[in-house]
CSV table of C-alpha atoms in Angstrom, one decimal:
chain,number,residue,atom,x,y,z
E,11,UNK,CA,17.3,-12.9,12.6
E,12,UNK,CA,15.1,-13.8,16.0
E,13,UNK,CA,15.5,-10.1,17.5
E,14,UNK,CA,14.5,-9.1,21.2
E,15,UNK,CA,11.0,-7.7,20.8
E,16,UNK,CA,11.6,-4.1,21.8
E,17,UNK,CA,14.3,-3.7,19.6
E,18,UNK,CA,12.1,-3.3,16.4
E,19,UNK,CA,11.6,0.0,15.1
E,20,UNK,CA,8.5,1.6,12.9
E,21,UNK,CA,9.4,4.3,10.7
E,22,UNK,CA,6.6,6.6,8.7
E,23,UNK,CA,9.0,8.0,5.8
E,24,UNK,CA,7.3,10.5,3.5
E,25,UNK,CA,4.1,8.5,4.0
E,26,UNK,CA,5.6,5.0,3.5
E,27,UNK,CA,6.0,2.4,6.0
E,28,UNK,CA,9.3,0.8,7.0
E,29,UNK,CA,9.9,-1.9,9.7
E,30,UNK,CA,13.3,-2.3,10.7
E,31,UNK,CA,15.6,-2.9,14.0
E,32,UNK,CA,17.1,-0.5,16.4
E,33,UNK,CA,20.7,-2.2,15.6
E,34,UNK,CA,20.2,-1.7,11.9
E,35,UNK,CA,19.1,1.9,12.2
E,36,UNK,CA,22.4,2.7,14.4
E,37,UNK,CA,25.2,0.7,12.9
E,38,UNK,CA,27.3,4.1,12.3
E,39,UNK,CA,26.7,5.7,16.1
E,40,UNK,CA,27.4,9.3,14.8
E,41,UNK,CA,25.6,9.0,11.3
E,42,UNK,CA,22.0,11.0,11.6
E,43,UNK,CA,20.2,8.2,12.0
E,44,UNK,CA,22.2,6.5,14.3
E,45,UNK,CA,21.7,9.9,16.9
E,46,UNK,CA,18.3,9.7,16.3
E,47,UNK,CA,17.6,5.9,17.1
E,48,UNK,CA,20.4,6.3,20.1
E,49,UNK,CA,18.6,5.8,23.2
E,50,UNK,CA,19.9,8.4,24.4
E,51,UNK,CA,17.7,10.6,22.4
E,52,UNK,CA,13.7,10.0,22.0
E,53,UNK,CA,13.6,14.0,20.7
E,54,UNK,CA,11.6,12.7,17.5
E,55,UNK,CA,8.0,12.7,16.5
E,56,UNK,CA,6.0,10.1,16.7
E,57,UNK,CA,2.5,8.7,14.5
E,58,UNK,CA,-0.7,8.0,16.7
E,59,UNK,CA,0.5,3.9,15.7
E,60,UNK,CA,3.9,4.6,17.0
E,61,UNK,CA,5.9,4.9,13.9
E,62,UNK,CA,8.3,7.6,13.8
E,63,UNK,CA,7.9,10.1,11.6
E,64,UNK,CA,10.9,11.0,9.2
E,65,UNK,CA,10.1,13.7,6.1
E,66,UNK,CA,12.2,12.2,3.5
E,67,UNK,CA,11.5,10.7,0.0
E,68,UNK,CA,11.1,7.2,0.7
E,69,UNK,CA,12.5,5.6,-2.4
E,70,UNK,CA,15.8,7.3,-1.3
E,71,UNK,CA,15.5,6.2,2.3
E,72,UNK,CA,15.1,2.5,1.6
E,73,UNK,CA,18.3,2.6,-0.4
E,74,UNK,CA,20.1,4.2,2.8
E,75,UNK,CA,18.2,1.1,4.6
E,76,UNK,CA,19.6,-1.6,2.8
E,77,UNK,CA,23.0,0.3,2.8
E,78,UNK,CA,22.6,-0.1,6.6
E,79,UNK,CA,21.4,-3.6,6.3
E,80,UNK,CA,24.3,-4.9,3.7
E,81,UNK,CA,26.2,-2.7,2.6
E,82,UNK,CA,29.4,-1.0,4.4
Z,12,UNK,CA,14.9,16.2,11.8
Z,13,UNK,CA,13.0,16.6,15.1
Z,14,UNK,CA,10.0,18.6,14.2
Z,15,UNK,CA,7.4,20.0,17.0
Z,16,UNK,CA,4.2,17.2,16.7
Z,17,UNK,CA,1.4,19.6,15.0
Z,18,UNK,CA,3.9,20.9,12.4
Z,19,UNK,CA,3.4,17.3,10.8
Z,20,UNK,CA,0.7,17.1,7.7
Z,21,UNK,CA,-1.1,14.0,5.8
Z,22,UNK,CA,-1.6,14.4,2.7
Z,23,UNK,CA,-4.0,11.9,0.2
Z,24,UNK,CA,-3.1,12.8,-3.1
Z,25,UNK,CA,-5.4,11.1,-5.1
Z,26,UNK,CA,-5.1,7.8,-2.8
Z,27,UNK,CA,-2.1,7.7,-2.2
Z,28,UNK,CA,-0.7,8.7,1.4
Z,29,UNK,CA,1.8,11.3,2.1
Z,30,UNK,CA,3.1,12.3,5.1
Z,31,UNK,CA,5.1,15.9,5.4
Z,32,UNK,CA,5.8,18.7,7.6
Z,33,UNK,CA,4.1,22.2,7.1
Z,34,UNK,CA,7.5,23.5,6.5
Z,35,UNK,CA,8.2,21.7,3.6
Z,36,UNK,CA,4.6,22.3,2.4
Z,37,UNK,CA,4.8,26.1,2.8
Z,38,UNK,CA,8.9,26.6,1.8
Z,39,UNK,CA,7.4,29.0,-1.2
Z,40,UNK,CA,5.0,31.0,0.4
Z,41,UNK,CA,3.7,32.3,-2.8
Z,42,UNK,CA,3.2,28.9,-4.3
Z,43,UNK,CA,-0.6,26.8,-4.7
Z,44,UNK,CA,0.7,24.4,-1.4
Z,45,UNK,CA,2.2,27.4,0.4
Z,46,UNK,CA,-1.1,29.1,0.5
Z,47,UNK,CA,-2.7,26.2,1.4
Z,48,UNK,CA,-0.9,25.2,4.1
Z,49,UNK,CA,-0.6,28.7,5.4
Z,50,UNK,CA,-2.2,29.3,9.0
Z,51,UNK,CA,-4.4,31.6,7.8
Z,52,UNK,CA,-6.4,29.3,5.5
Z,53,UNK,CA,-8.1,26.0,6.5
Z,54,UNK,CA,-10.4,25.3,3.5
Z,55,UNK,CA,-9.8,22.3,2.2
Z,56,UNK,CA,-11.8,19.3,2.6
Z,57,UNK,CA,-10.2,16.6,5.2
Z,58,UNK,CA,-10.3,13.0,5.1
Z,59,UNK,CA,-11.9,11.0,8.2
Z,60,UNK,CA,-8.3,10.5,9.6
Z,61,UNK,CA,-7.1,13.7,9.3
Z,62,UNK,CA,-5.2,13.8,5.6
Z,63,UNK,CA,-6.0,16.6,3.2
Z,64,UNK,CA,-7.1,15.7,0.3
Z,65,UNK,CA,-5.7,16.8,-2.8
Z,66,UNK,CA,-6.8,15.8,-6.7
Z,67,UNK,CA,-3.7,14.8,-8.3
Z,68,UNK,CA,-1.5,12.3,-9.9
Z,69,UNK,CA,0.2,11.0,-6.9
Z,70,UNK,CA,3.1,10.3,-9.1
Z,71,UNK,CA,3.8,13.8,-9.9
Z,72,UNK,CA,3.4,15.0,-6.3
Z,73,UNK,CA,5.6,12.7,-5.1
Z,74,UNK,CA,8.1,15.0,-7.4
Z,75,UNK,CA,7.1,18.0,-6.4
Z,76,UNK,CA,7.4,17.0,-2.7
Z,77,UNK,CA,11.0,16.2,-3.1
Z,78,UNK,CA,11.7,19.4,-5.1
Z,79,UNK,CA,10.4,21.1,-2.2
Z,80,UNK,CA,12.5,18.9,0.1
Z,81,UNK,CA,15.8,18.8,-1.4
Z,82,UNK,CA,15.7,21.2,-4.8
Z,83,UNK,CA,15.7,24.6,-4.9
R,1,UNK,CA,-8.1,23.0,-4.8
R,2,UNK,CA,-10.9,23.4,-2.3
R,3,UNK,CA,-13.6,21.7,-3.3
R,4,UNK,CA,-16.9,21.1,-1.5
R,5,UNK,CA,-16.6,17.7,1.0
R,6,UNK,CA,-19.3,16.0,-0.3
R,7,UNK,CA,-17.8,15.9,-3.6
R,8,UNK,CA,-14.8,13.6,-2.9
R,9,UNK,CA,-15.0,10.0,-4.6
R,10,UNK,CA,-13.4,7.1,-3.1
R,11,UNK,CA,-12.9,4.2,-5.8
R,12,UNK,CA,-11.6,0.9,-5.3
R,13,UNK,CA,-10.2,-0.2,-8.6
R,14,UNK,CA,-9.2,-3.7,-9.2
R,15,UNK,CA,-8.2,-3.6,-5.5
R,16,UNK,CA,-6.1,0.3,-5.2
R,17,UNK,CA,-7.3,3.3,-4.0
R,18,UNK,CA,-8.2,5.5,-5.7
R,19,UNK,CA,-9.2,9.5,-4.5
R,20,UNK,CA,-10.4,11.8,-6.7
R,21,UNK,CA,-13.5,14.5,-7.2
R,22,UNK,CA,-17.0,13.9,-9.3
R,23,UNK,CA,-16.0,17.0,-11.1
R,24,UNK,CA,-13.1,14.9,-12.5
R,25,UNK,CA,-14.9,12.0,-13.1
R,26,UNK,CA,-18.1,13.5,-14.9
R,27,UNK,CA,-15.6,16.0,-16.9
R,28,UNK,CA,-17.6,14.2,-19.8
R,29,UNK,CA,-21.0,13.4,-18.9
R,30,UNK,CA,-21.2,10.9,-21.8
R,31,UNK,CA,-18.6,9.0,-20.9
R,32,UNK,CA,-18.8,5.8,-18.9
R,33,UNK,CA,-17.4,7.1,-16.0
R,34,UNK,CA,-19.3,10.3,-16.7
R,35,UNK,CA,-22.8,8.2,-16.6
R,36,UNK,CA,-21.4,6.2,-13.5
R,37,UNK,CA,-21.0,9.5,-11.3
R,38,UNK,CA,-24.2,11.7,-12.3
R,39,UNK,CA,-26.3,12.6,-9.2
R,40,UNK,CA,-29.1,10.5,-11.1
R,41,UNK,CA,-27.6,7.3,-10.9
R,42,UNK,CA,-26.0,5.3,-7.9
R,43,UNK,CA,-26.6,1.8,-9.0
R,44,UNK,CA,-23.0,0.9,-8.7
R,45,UNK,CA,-21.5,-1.6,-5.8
R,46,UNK,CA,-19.8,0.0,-2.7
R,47,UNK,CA,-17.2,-1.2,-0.4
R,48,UNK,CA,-17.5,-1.1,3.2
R,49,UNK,CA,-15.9,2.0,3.6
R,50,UNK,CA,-17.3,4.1,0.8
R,51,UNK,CA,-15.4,2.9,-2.0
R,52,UNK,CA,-17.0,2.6,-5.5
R,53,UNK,CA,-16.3,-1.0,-6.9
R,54,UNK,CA,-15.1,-0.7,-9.9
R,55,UNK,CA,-13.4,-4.2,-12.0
R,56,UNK,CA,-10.5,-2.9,-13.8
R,57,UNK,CA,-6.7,-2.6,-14.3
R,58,UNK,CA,-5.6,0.1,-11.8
R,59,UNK,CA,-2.7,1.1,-14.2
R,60,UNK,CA,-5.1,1.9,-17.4
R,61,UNK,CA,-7.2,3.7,-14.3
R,62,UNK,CA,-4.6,5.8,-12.9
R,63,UNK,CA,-4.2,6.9,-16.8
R,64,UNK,CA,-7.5,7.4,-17.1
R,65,UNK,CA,-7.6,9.4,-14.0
R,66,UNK,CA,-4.9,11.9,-14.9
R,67,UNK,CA,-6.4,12.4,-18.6
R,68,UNK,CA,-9.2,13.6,-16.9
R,69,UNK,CA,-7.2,15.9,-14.3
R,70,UNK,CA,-5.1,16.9,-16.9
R,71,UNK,CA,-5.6,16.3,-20.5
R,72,UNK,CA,-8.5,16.9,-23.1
J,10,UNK,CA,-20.2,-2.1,-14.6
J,11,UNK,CA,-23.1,-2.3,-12.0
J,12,UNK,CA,-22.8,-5.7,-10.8
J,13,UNK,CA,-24.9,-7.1,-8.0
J,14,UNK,CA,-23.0,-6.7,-4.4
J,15,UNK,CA,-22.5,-10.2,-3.6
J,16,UNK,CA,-20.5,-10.9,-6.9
J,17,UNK,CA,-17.7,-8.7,-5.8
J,18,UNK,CA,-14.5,-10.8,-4.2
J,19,UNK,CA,-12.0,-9.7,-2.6
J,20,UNK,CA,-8.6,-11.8,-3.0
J,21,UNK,CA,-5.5,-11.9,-0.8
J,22,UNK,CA,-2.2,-13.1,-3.0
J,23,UNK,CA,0.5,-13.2,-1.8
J,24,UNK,CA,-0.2,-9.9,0.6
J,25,UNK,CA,-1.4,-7.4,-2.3
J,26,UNK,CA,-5.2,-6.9,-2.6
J,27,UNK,CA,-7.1,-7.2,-5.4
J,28,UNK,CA,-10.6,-6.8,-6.1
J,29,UNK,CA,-12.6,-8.2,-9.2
J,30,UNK,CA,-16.1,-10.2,-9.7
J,31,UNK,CA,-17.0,-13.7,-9.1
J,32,UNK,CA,-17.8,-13.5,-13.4
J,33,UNK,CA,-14.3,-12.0,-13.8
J,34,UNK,CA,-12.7,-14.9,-12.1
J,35,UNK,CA,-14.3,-18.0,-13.5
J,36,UNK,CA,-14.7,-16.9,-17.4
J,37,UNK,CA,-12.9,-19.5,-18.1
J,38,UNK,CA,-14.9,-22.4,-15.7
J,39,UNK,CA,-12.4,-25.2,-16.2
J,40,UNK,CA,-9.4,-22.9,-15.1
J,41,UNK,CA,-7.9,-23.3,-11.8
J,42,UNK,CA,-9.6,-20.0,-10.9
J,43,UNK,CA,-13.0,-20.6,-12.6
J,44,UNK,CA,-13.0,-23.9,-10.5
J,45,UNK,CA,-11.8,-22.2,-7.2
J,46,UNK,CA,-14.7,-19.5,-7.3
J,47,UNK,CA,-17.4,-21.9,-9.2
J,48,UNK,CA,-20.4,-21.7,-6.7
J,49,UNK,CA,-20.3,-25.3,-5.7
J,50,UNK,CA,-16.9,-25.2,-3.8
J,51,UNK,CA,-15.6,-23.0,-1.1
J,52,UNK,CA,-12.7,-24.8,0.0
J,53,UNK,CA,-10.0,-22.2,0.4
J,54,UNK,CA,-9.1,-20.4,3.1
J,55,UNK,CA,-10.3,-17.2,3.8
J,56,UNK,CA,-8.4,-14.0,5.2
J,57,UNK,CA,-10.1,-12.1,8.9
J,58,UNK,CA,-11.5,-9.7,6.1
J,59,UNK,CA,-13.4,-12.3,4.0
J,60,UNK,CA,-10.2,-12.4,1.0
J,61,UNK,CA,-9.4,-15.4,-0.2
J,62,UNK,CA,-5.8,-16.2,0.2
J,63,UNK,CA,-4.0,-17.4,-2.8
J,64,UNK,CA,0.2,-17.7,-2.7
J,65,UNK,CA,1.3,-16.7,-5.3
J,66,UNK,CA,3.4,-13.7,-6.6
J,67,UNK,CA,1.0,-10.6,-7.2
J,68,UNK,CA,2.8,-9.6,-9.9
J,69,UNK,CA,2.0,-12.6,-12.0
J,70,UNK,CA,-1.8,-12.8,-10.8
J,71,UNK,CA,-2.0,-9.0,-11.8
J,72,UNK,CA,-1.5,-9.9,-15.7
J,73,UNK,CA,-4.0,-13.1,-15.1
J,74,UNK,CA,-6.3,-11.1,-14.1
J,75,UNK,CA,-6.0,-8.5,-16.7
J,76,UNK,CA,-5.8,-11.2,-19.1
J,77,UNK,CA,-9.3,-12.5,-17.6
J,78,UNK,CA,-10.9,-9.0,-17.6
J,79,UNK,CA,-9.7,-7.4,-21.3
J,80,UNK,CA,-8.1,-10.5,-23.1
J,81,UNK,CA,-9.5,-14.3,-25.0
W,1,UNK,CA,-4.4,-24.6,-3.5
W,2,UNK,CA,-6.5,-24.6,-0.8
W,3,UNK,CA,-4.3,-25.2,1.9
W,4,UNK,CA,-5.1,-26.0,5.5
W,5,UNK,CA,-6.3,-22.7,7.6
W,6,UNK,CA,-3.2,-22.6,10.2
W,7,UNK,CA,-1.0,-22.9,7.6
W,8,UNK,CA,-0.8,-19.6,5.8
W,9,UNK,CA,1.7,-17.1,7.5
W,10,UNK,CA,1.7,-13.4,7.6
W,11,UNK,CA,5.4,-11.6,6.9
W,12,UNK,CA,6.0,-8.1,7.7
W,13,UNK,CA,9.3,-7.8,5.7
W,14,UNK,CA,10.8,-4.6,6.2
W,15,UNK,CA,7.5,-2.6,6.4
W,16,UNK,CA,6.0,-4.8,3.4
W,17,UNK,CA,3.5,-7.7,3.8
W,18,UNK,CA,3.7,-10.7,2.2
W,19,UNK,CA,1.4,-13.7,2.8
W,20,UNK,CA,2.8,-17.0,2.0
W,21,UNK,CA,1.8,-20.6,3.4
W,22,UNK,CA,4.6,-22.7,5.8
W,23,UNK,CA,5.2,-25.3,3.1
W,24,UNK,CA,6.5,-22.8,0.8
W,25,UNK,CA,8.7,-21.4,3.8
W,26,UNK,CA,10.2,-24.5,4.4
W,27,UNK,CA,10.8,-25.9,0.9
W,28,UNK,CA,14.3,-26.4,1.6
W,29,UNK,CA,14.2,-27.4,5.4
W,30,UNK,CA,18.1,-26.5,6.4
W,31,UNK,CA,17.9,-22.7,4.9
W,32,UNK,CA,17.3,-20.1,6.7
W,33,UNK,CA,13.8,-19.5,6.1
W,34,UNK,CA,13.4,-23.2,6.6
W,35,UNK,CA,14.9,-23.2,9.9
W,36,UNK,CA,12.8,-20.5,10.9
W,37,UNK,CA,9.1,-21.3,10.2
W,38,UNK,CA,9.5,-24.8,11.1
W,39,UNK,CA,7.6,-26.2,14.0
W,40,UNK,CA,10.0,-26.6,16.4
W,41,UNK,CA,11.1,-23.0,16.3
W,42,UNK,CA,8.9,-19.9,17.3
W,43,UNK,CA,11.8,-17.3,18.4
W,44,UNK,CA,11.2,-14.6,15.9
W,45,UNK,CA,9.4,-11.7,17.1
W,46,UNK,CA,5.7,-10.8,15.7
W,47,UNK,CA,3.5,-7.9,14.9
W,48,UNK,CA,0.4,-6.9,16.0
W,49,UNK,CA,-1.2,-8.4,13.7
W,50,UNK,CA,0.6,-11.5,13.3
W,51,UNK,CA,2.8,-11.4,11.2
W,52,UNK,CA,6.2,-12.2,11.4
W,53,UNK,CA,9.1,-9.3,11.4
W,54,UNK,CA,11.8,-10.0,9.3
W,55,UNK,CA,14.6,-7.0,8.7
W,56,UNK,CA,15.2,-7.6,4.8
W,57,UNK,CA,15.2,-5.6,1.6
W,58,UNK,CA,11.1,-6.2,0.9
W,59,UNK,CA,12.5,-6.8,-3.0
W,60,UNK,CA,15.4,-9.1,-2.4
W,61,UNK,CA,12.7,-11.1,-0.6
W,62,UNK,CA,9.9,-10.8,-3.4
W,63,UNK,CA,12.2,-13.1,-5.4
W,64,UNK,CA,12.9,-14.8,-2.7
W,65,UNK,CA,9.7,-16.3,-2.4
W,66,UNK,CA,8.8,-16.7,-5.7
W,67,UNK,CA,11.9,-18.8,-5.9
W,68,UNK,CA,10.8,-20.8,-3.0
W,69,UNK,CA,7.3,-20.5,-4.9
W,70,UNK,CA,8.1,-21.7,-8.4
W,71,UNK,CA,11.7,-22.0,-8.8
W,72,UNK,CA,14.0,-25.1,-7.8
């Protein structure tokens, strides 16, 4: 659970707030999120508190987040 | 899912927040939000942080908001 | 939708927010919340920010809320 | 409705916010609440916005209160 | 139920705050909660504002703490 600093991620979906880590968000390297959170990419917009911004319903997206977290 | 910064749009819909982009918002052109979220029209009222405000059930937008997102 | 700025209404109900107009609220001017929200009267408490106190359940409020919007 | 400004308290329980009246919380004085927010002690710890902090599940303190506000 | 000051603890659980005190953390003192909010241990990384980042399901971990709260 104790996670290097940098590595948590802020995400602004639909309006909701998520906090989650970069190693969560890319579990599946070639899944959407995974490109997006790659750092290879930083293409994505982001909120004036530095939460990305993701224009989804939320109630779906935190069911894809715990799918990511314990699932698979 | 990367969208340019200023196509992103706050929305407080009755107190609740929601955050969209002006695409979703304007996908029917014809419809109450797509004439309201054309370029051509900026009368509504704005919070202090920049949301629009809007006088519904938050519940029922939320529904629309996916409609526009995924249905149709 | 576009409604005059100065006649948004922020309420803080039992502790949600709560965003509406005063023509929603004074839909009928006899009722409680219709008495609470004439220009003649501003007795009630106010939050820091601007909200109107008001000590009740936020559920039976949100269903009061959308009556007014909605129903009668 | 109109309750004098200093009667309004803000409460912190278990990281949801609720906000009710000092008459609200201690209708019944010989409750755990009713002593908690009696006038002669101000033992409890207090939030960096002036709520009192109280752990225990929201959920639960939601119907309390209700109970305190519509029901006996 | 008032509690010493430095004892209450701010969680930011997957983008959801919960406010809980340390003794109710470390009920059971070999779990993994336990482990982590006792003194000897400071590893996990922190908000902002505080609180502690934890990557979980925000409603696995309600019950989670209101096991920790009332259960056992």
């Amino acid at each position: 659970m104790p996670v290097p600093c940098n590595d948590w991620i802020k995400l602004n979906v639909g309006g909701r707030l998520f906090t989650t880590t970069r190693s969560t968000l890319t579990k599946y390297p070639y899944s959407m999120l995974g490109r997006m959170f790659d750092d290879t990419r930083w293409a994505s917009a982001i909120d004036q508190d530095g939460s990305y911004l993701i224009d989804h319903d939320p109630n779906q997206f935190d069911a894809i987040l715990n799918y990511l977290r314990y699932g698979g």
